[in-house]
CSV table of C-alpha atoms in Angstrom, one decimal:
chain,number,residue,atom,x,y,z
A,308,UNK,CA,64.2,-44.6,4.8
A,309,UNK,CA,61.7,-43.3,2.4
A,310,UNK,CA,59.2,-45.9,3.4
A,311,UNK,CA,59.6,-44.9,7.1
A,312,UNK,CA,59.0,-41.2,6.3
A,313,UNK,CA,55.9,-42.1,4.3
A,314,UNK,CA,54.5,-44.2,7.1
A,315,UNK,CA,55.2,-41.3,9.5
A,316,UNK,CA,53.3,-38.8,7.3
A,317,UNK,CA,50.5,-41.2,6.9
A,318,UNK,CA,50.2,-41.7,10.6
A,319,UNK,CA,50.1,-37.9,11.2
A,320,UNK,CA,47.3,-37.6,8.6
A,321,UNK,CA,45.3,-40.3,10.2
A,322,UNK,CA,45.7,-38.7,13.7
A,323,UNK,CA,44.7,-35.3,12.3
A,324,UNK,CA,41.6,-36.6,10.6
A,325,UNK,CA,40.5,-38.6,13.7
A,326,UNK,CA,40.9,-35.6,16.0
A,327,UNK,CA,39.0,-33.2,13.8
A,328,UNK,CA,36.4,-35.8,13.1
A,329,UNK,CA,35.9,-36.2,16.8
A,330,UNK,CA,35.5,-32.5,17.3
A,331,UNK,CA,33.0,-32.2,14.4
A,332,UNK,CA,31.0,-35.1,15.9
A,333,UNK,CA,30.8,-33.3,19.3
A,334,UNK,CA,28.8,-30.3,17.7
A,335,UNK,CA,25.1,-31.4,18.2
A,336,UNK,CA,22.9,-31.0,15.1
A,337,UNK,CA,20.0,-28.5,15.1
A,338,UNK,CA,16.8,-29.6,16.9
A,339,UNK,CA,13.4,-28.6,15.6
A,340,UNK,CA,11.6,-26.3,18.0
A,341,UNK,CA,8.1,-24.7,18.0
A,342,UNK,CA,7.6,-21.9,15.5
A,343,UNK,CA,5.5,-19.9,18.0
A,344,UNK,CA,8.2,-20.1,20.6
A,345,UNK,CA,9.0,-16.5,22.0
A,346,UNK,CA,12.7,-17.1,21.3
A,347,UNK,CA,12.0,-18.0,17.7
A,348,UNK,CA,9.8,-14.9,17.3
A,349,UNK,CA,12.6,-12.8,18.7
A,350,UNK,CA,15.1,-14.3,16.3
A,351,UNK,CA,12.9,-13.7,13.3
A,352,UNK,CA,12.3,-10.1,14.4
A,353,UNK,CA,16.0,-9.6,14.4
A,354,UNK,CA,16.4,-11.2,10.9
A,355,UNK,CA,13.6,-9.1,9.3
A,356,UNK,CA,15.0,-5.9,10.9
A,357,UNK,CA,18.5,-6.8,9.6
A,358,UNK,CA,17.2,-7.4,6.1
A,359,UNK,CA,15.2,-4.1,6.0
A,360,UNK,CA,18.4,-2.2,6.9
A,361,UNK,CA,19.9,-3.4,3.6
A,362,UNK,CA,17.0,-2.2,1.5
A,363,UNK,CA,17.4,1.2,-0.2
A,364,UNK,CA,14.4,1.3,-2.5
A,365,UNK,CA,10.8,0.1,-2.4
A,366,UNK,CA,9.1,-0.9,0.8
A,367,UNK,CA,10.2,-2.7,3.9
A,368,UNK,CA,9.3,-6.4,4.5
A,369,UNK,CA,7.1,-7.5,7.3
A,370,UNK,CA,6.9,-11.1,8.7
A,371,UNK,CA,4.1,-13.2,7.4
A,372,UNK,CA,4.6,-16.8,8.6
A,373,UNK,CA,7.4,-18.8,10.3
A,374,UNK,CA,7.8,-22.1,8.3
A,375,UNK,CA,10.5,-24.0,10.2
A,376,UNK,CA,12.9,-23.3,13.1
A,377,UNK,CA,15.7,-25.3,14.5
A,378,UNK,CA,18.1,-24.6,17.4
A,379,UNK,CA,21.7,-25.8,18.2
A,380,UNK,CA,24.3,-24.8,20.7
A,381,UNK,CA,27.6,-23.3,19.8
A,382,UNK,CA,29.5,-22.5,23.0
A,383,UNK,CA,27.6,-19.8,24.8
A,384,UNK,CA,25.5,-19.0,21.7
A,385,UNK,CA,22.2,-20.5,20.7
A,386,UNK,CA,22.1,-20.8,16.9
A,387,UNK,CA,18.7,-20.5,15.3
A,388,UNK,CA,18.2,-21.7,11.7
A,389,UNK,CA,15.0,-20.2,10.4
A,390,UNK,CA,12.8,-20.4,7.3
A,391,UNK,CA,9.9,-17.9,7.0
A,392,UNK,CA,7.9,-15.9,4.6
A,393,UNK,CA,7.3,-12.1,4.4
A,394,UNK,CA,5.3,-9.6,2.5
A,395,UNK,CA,5.8,-6.0,1.4
A,396,UNK,CA,4.7,-3.5,3.9
A,397,UNK,CA,3.4,0.1,3.6
A,398,UNK,CA,6.5,1.5,5.2
A,399,UNK,CA,9.1,2.8,2.7
A,400,UNK,CA,12.7,1.5,2.8
A,401,UNK,CA,15.0,3.7,4.9
A,402,UNK,CA,12.3,5.0,7.2
A,403,UNK,CA,12.8,4.9,10.9
A,404,UNK,CA,9.5,3.2,11.6
A,405,UNK,CA,10.0,-0.4,12.7
A,406,UNK,CA,8.4,-3.0,10.5
A,407,UNK,CA,6.3,-4.2,13.5
A,408,UNK,CA,4.3,-0.9,13.2
A,409,UNK,CA,3.6,-1.4,9.5
A,410,UNK,CA,0.8,-3.0,7.7
A,411,UNK,CA,0.9,-5.3,4.6
A,412,UNK,CA,0.5,-3.8,1.2
A,413,UNK,CA,-2.9,-4.9,-0.2
A,414,UNK,CA,-1.3,-6.5,-3.2
A,415,UNK,CA,-2.3,-10.1,-4.0
A,416,UNK,CA,1.1,-11.7,-4.5
A,417,UNK,CA,2.8,-14.8,-3.2
A,418,UNK,CA,4.7,-14.4,0.1
A,419,UNK,CA,8.5,-13.8,-0.2
A,420,UNK,CA,10.6,-16.7,1.0
A,421,UNK,CA,13.4,-16.0,3.5
A,422,UNK,CA,16.0,-17.9,5.5
A,423,UNK,CA,18.2,-16.7,8.3
A,424,UNK,CA,20.8,-17.8,10.8
A,425,UNK,CA,20.7,-15.9,14.2
A,426,UNK,CA,23.0,-16.3,17.2
A,427,UNK,CA,21.4,-15.4,20.5
A,428,UNK,CA,22.7,-15.2,24.1
A,429,UNK,CA,20.8,-14.1,27.2
A,430,UNK,CA,21.5,-10.4,26.4
A,431,UNK,CA,22.3,-10.1,22.7
A,432,UNK,CA,20.8,-11.1,19.4
A,433,UNK,CA,23.0,-11.2,16.3
A,434,UNK,CA,21.7,-12.0,12.8
A,435,UNK,CA,24.7,-13.5,11.0
A,436,UNK,CA,22.9,-14.3,7.7
A,437,UNK,CA,19.5,-13.4,6.2
A,438,UNK,CA,18.4,-13.8,2.6
A,439,UNK,CA,15.0,-13.2,0.9
A,440,UNK,CA,14.0,-14.0,-2.6
A,441,UNK,CA,13.0,-10.8,-4.2
A,442,UNK,CA,13.3,-11.8,-7.9
A,443,UNK,CA,9.6,-11.3,-8.5
A,444,UNK,CA,9.7,-7.9,-7.0
A,445,UNK,CA,12.8,-6.4,-8.7
A,446,UNK,CA,12.0,-3.3,-10.7
A,447,UNK,CA,14.5,-2.2,-13.3
A,448,UNK,CA,15.9,1.2,-12.2
A,449,UNK,CA,17.9,3.9,-13.9
A,450,UNK,CA,20.4,6.1,-12.4
A,451,UNK,CA,18.9,9.4,-11.3
A,452,UNK,CA,19.2,12.1,-13.9
A,453,UNK,CA,20.1,15.4,-12.3
A,454,UNK,CA,18.0,18.2,-13.9
A,455,UNK,CA,15.6,15.8,-15.6
A,456,UNK,CA,11.9,16.0,-15.1
A,457,UNK,CA,10.7,13.7,-12.3
A,458,UNK,CA,7.1,12.5,-12.0
A,459,UNK,CA,5.4,13.4,-8.8
A,460,UNK,CA,2.3,12.0,-7.2
A,461,UNK,CA,-1.0,13.7,-8.2
A,462,UNK,CA,-1.8,13.9,-4.4
A,463,UNK,CA,1.3,15.8,-3.5
A,464,UNK,CA,0.8,19.1,-1.6
A,465,UNK,CA,3.6,20.5,-3.8
A,466,UNK,CA,1.0,20.9,-6.6
A,467,UNK,CA,-1.1,23.4,-4.7
A,468,UNK,CA,1.0,26.5,-5.8
A,469,UNK,CA,1.4,25.5,-9.5
A,470,UNK,CA,-2.2,24.5,-9.8
A,471,UNK,CA,-3.4,27.7,-8.2
A,472,UNK,CA,-1.2,29.8,-10.5
A,473,UNK,CA,-2.4,27.8,-13.6
A,474,UNK,CA,-6.1,28.2,-12.8
A,475,UNK,CA,-5.7,31.9,-11.9
A,476,UNK,CA,-3.9,32.4,-15.3
A,477,UNK,CA,-6.7,30.7,-17.2
A,478,UNK,CA,-9.5,32.6,-15.5
A,479,UNK,CA,-7.7,35.9,-16.1
A,480,UNK,CA,-7.1,35.3,-19.9
A,481,UNK,CA,-10.2,33.3,-20.9
A,482,UNK,CA,-13.2,35.0,-22.4
A,483,UNK,CA,-15.7,32.8,-20.5
A,484,UNK,CA,-18.3,34.5,-18.5
A,485,UNK,CA,-17.7,32.3,-15.4
A,486,UNK,CA,-14.7,31.2,-13.3
A,487,UNK,CA,-13.4,27.7,-13.5
A,488,UNK,CA,-12.1,25.6,-10.6
A,489,UNK,CA,-9.9,22.5,-10.3
A,490,UNK,CA,-11.3,19.1,-11.1
A,491,UNK,CA,-8.6,16.5,-11.6
A,492,UNK,CA,-4.8,16.1,-12.1
A,493,UNK,CA,-3.8,13.6,-14.7
A,494,UNK,CA,-0.1,14.0,-14.8
A,495,UNK,CA,2.6,16.1,-13.1
A,496,UNK,CA,6.3,16.5,-13.3
A,497,UNK,CA,8.9,18.6,-11.5
A,498,UNK,CA,12.3,19.7,-12.9
A,499,UNK,CA,15.1,21.5,-11.2
A,500,UNK,CA,16.1,24.5,-13.3
A,501,UNK,CA,16.7,28.0,-12.0
A,502,UNK,CA,14.1,27.1,-9.4
A,503,UNK,CA,11.4,24.5,-10.0
A,504,UNK,CA,9.6,23.9,-13.3
A,505,UNK,CA,6.2,22.1,-13.0
A,506,UNK,CA,4.5,20.7,-16.0
A,507,UNK,CA,0.9,19.8,-15.4
A,508,UNK,CA,-1.9,18.1,-17.2
A,509,UNK,CA,-5.3,18.7,-15.5
A,510,UNK,CA,-8.9,19.7,-16.1
A,511,UNK,CA,-11.2,22.2,-14.6
A,512,UNK,CA,-15.0,22.6,-14.1
A,513,UNK,CA,-17.2,25.7,-14.4
A,514,UNK,CA,-18.4,27.2,-11.2
A,515,UNK,CA,-21.4,29.3,-10.3
A,516,UNK,CA,-19.2,32.5,-9.9
A,517,UNK,CA,-19.6,35.0,-12.7
A,518,UNK,CA,-16.6,37.1,-13.6
A,519,UNK,CA,-18.7,40.2,-13.4
A,520,UNK,CA,-19.3,39.5,-9.7
A,521,UNK,CA,-16.1,37.7,-8.6
A,522,UNK,CA,-12.6,38.6,-9.6
A,523,UNK,CA,-11.1,35.3,-8.4
A,524,UNK,CA,-12.1,32.0,-6.9
A,525,UNK,CA,-13.4,32.0,-3.3
A,526,UNK,CA,-15.3,29.8,-0.9
A,527,UNK,CA,-18.6,30.8,-2.6
A,528,UNK,CA,-17.5,29.3,-5.9
A,529,UNK,CA,-18.8,25.7,-6.3
A,530,UNK,CA,-19.3,23.5,-9.3
A,531,UNK,CA,-22.3,24.6,-11.4
A,532,UNK,CA,-24.6,21.6,-11.5
A,533,UNK,CA,-27.0,23.2,-14.0
A,534,UNK,CA,-24.4,24.2,-16.6
A,535,UNK,CA,-21.8,21.5,-16.6
A,536,UNK,CA,-18.7,22.6,-18.6
A,537,UNK,CA,-15.1,21.4,-18.5
A,538,UNK,CA,-11.8,22.6,-19.8
A,539,UNK,CA,-8.5,20.6,-19.9
A,540,UNK,CA,-5.1,22.3,-19.8
A,541,UNK,CA,-1.4,21.8,-20.2
A,542,UNK,CA,0.6,24.3,-18.2
A,543,UNK,CA,4.2,25.0,-17.4
A,544,UNK,CA,4.9,26.9,-14.1
A,545,UNK,CA,8.3,28.2,-13.0
A,546,UNK,CA,8.6,28.8,-9.3
A,547,UNK,CA,11.6,30.3,-7.4
A,548,UNK,CA,10.3,31.0,-3.9
A,549,UNK,CA,13.6,32.6,-2.7
A,550,UNK,CA,13.3,35.3,-5.4
A,551,UNK,CA,10.0,36.5,-3.9
A,552,UNK,CA,8.6,36.7,-7.4
A,553,UNK,CA,5.2,35.5,-8.7
A,554,UNK,CA,5.2,32.2,-10.6
A,555,UNK,CA,5.7,32.4,-14.3
A,556,UNK,CA,2.9,30.5,-16.0
A,557,UNK,CA,2.3,29.4,-19.6
A,558,UNK,CA,-1.0,27.6,-20.2
A,559,UNK,CA,-2.9,26.1,-23.2
A,560,UNK,CA,-6.5,24.9,-22.7
A,561,UNK,CA,-9.3,23.5,-24.7
A,562,UNK,CA,-12.9,22.6,-23.9
A,563,UNK,CA,-13.8,19.2,-22.6
A,564,UNK,CA,-12.9,16.8,-19.7
A,565,UNK,CA,-9.9,14.6,-19.9
A,566,UNK,CA,-10.5,10.8,-19.9
A,567,UNK,CA,-10.7,9.5,-16.4
A,568,UNK,CA,-7.9,7.0,-16.7
A,569,UNK,CA,-5.8,7.0,-13.5
A,570,UNK,CA,-2.6,5.0,-12.8
A,571,UNK,CA,-2.9,6.1,-9.1
A,572,UNK,CA,-6.0,6.8,-7.1
A,573,UNK,CA,-6.2,9.9,-4.9
A,574,UNK,CA,-7.6,9.6,-1.4
A,575,UNK,CA,-11.3,10.3,-1.4
A,576,UNK,CA,-12.1,14.0,-1.2
A,577,UNK,CA,-8.5,15.1,-1.7
A,578,UNK,CA,-7.7,18.1,-3.7
A,579,UNK,CA,-4.8,20.6,-3.6
A,580,UNK,CA,-7.5,23.3,-3.8
A,581,UNK,CA,-10.0,21.6,-1.5
A,582,UNK,CA,-10.6,24.9,0.3
A,583,UNK,CA,-12.4,26.1,-2.8
A,584,UNK,CA,-14.9,23.3,-2.9
A,585,UNK,CA,-18.0,22.8,-0.9
A,586,UNK,CA,-18.2,19.6,1.2
A,587,UNK,CA,-20.6,17.0,0.1
A,588,UNK,CA,-22.0,15.0,3.1
A,589,UNK,CA,-21.5,11.3,2.7
A,590,UNK,CA,-24.5,9.1,2.3
A,591,UNK,CA,-25.3,7.6,5.7
A,592,UNK,CA,-25.7,3.8,5.7
A,593,UNK,CA,-29.3,2.8,5.7
A,594,UNK,CA,-30.4,1.0,8.8
A,595,UNK,CA,-33.8,-0.6,9.5
A,596,UNK,CA,-36.2,1.8,11.2
A,597,UNK,CA,-37.8,-0.1,14.2
A,598,UNK,CA,-40.5,2.5,14.5
A,599,UNK,CA,-41.7,2.1,10.9
A,600,UNK,CA,-42.0,-1.7,11.0
A,601,UNK,CA,-40.7,-3.4,14.1
A,602,UNK,CA,-41.3,-6.9,12.8
A,603,UNK,CA,-39.4,-6.3,9.6
A,604,UNK,CA,-36.6,-4.4,11.3
A,605,UNK,CA,-36.0,-7.3,13.8
A,606,UNK,CA,-36.1,-9.8,11.0
A,607,UNK,CA,-33.5,-7.9,9.0
A,608,UNK,CA,-31.2,-7.3,12.0
A,609,UNK,CA,-31.4,-11.0,12.9
A,610,UNK,CA,-30.6,-12.0,9.3
A,611,UNK,CA,-27.6,-9.7,9.2
A,612,UNK,CA,-26.2,-11.1,12.4
A,613,UNK,CA,-26.7,-14.6,11.2
A,614,UNK,CA,-25.0,-13.8,7.9
A,615,UNK,CA,-22.0,-12.4,9.7
A,616,UNK,CA,-21.7,-15.5,11.9
A,617,UNK,CA,-21.9,-17.9,8.9
A,618,UNK,CA,-19.4,-15.9,7.0
A,619,UNK,CA,-16.8,-15.9,9.8
A,620,UNK,CA,-17.4,-19.6,10.4
A,621,UNK,CA,-17.0,-20.6,6.8
A,622,UNK,CA,-14.2,-18.3,5.7
A,623,UNK,CA,-11.7,-17.5,8.5
A,624,UNK,CA,-9.4,-14.6,7.8
A,625,UNK,CA,-6.1,-16.4,7.1
A,626,UNK,CA,-3.6,-16.6,4.3
A,627,UNK,CA,-4.6,-18.5,1.2
A,628,UNK,CA,-1.3,-20.5,1.6
A,629,UNK,CA,-2.2,-21.9,5.1
A,630,UNK,CA,-5.4,-22.4,7.0
A,631,UNK,CA,-6.0,-22.1,10.7
A,632,UNK,CA,-6.6,-25.8,11.1
A,633,UNK,CA,-3.4,-26.7,9.4
A,634,UNK,CA,-1.5,-24.3,11.6
A,635,UNK,CA,-2.8,-25.8,14.9
A,636,UNK,CA,-2.6,-29.5,13.8
A,637,UNK,CA,0.9,-29.5,12.4
A,638,UNK,CA,3.9,-30.6,14.5
A,639,UNK,CA,5.8,-27.9,16.3
A,640,UNK,CA,3.0,-25.4,15.2
A,641,UNK,CA,4.8,-24.9,11.9
A,642,UNK,CA,4.0,-23.0,9.9
A,643,UNK,CA,2.9,-20.4,12.4
A,644,UNK,CA,-0.2,-18.3,12.2
A,645,UNK,CA,0.1,-15.2,10.0
A,646,UNK,CA,1.6,-12.3,11.9
A,647,UNK,CA,-1.3,-10.1,10.8
A,648,UNK,CA,-4.4,-10.8,8.7
A,649,UNK,CA,-3.7,-10.3,5.0
A,650,UNK,CA,-6.6,-8.8,3.1
A,651,UNK,CA,-5.6,-8.4,-0.6
A,652,UNK,CA,-7.5,-6.1,-2.9
A,653,UNK,CA,-10.0,-8.2,-4.9
A,654,UNK,CA,-9.6,-8.0,-8.6
A,655,UNK,CA,-12.7,-6.7,-10.5
A,656,UNK,CA,-14.3,-9.3,-12.7
A,657,UNK,CA,-13.4,-12.4,-10.5
A,658,UNK,CA,-15.2,-12.9,-7.2
A,659,UNK,CA,-17.3,-9.7,-7.3
A,660,UNK,CA,-19.8,-10.6,-10.0
A,661,UNK,CA,-20.4,-14.0,-8.5
A,662,UNK,CA,-21.1,-12.4,-5.1
A,663,UNK,CA,-23.4,-9.8,-6.7
A,664,UNK,CA,-25.3,-12.6,-8.5
A,665,UNK,CA,-25.7,-14.6,-5.2
A,666,UNK,CA,-27.0,-11.5,-3.4
A,667,UNK,CA,-29.4,-10.7,-6.2
A,668,UNK,CA,-30.7,-14.3,-6.2
A,669,UNK,CA,-31.1,-14.3,-2.4
A,670,UNK,CA,-33.0,-11.0,-2.4
A,671,UNK,CA,-35.2,-12.2,-5.2
A,672,UNK,CA,-36.1,-15.4,-3.3
A,673,UNK,CA,-37.0,-13.6,-0.1
A,674,UNK,CA,-40.7,-13.0,0.4
A,675,UNK,CA,-41.8,-9.4,0.6
A,676,UNK,CA,-44.9,-8.0,2.4
A,677,UNK,CA,-48.0,-7.5,0.3
A,678,UNK,CA,-48.0,-4.3,-1.6
A,679,UNK,CA,-44.3,-3.6,-1.2
A,680,UNK,CA,-41.8,-3.1,-4.0
A,681,UNK,CA,-38.9,-5.6,-4.4
A,682,UNK,CA,-35.8,-5.7,-6.6
A,683,UNK,CA,-37.2,-8.7,-8.4
A,684,UNK,CA,-40.0,-6.6,-9.8
A,685,UNK,CA,-37.3,-4.8,-12.0
A,686,UNK,CA,-36.4,-8.1,-13.7
A,687,UNK,CA,-39.7,-8.2,-15.5
């Protein structure tokens, strides 16, 4: 009796395994497809968008290259299994701007590896799974401290009021004969108290406006090029705009310019008090004058054009991780071409000195017309 029951159970198990094994065998495995196929690009777009929705800090990711793509069928769905790389973009996390409208951050780091599974029908695209390796980009963060000073960028427009109040305070209490104007911000914080408390570290420069003739800074006050003087200050400014009261400013200053060590670079020509400065015209790029020497001008123009053609032919604008030839020759066009050209910021002290040396050698080797002055004459 027991042996009969055991045989019956064993038979049921064999039948169960054979049925489910047959069903599993009926699901076709994924088939490799072209990385530049429009459906693959649509699936990757959905995966990157889905991942960016999960980011709360830092910057959004933007597609760099599609490495592999396979497709299988699951009922009415087409299942895409994707491997691709991405890079940090200039769009902050949480912004409404789609990643396709962003540019890469010019930071020379390795691409971020990602993989995703996307289900697609004729009308819908659903990213079921997407993961990107962000270990190299994780920055330790602390919980926000309510009421603690928060560092703010030195190019923030919020600094206009505190800086104006600080400089006005200095000019009103100093015993200098001339007014001083803003030069550079070196550090700035903002704290929520009974209003906003700004703590600033900045320096100023002497202008041509004498206090005997001008009570405060105006558009006529420009840096004095003949008598160059600086003053650096630490100021604390309390502002409560809703009280309709003037800012409360405490400032301590001493002569001299602060060291020009910046952790962030301001946009060229930016200043919270830029309306108090005169505009310096930018130096126009020098071009050969055909009227002065037609032969030399034509020669320089031809040389410049030839140099540009040789540069583009020898160094195509592609990622260091994959060349154009490898992209076009590999099966299924994988990895794909970069979504956008990536131009990282060159690090000082690496390629730049070599290029300068080559340029100097080339210029020194070029013949110069008789009686003209060349850069090689300075080497003596």
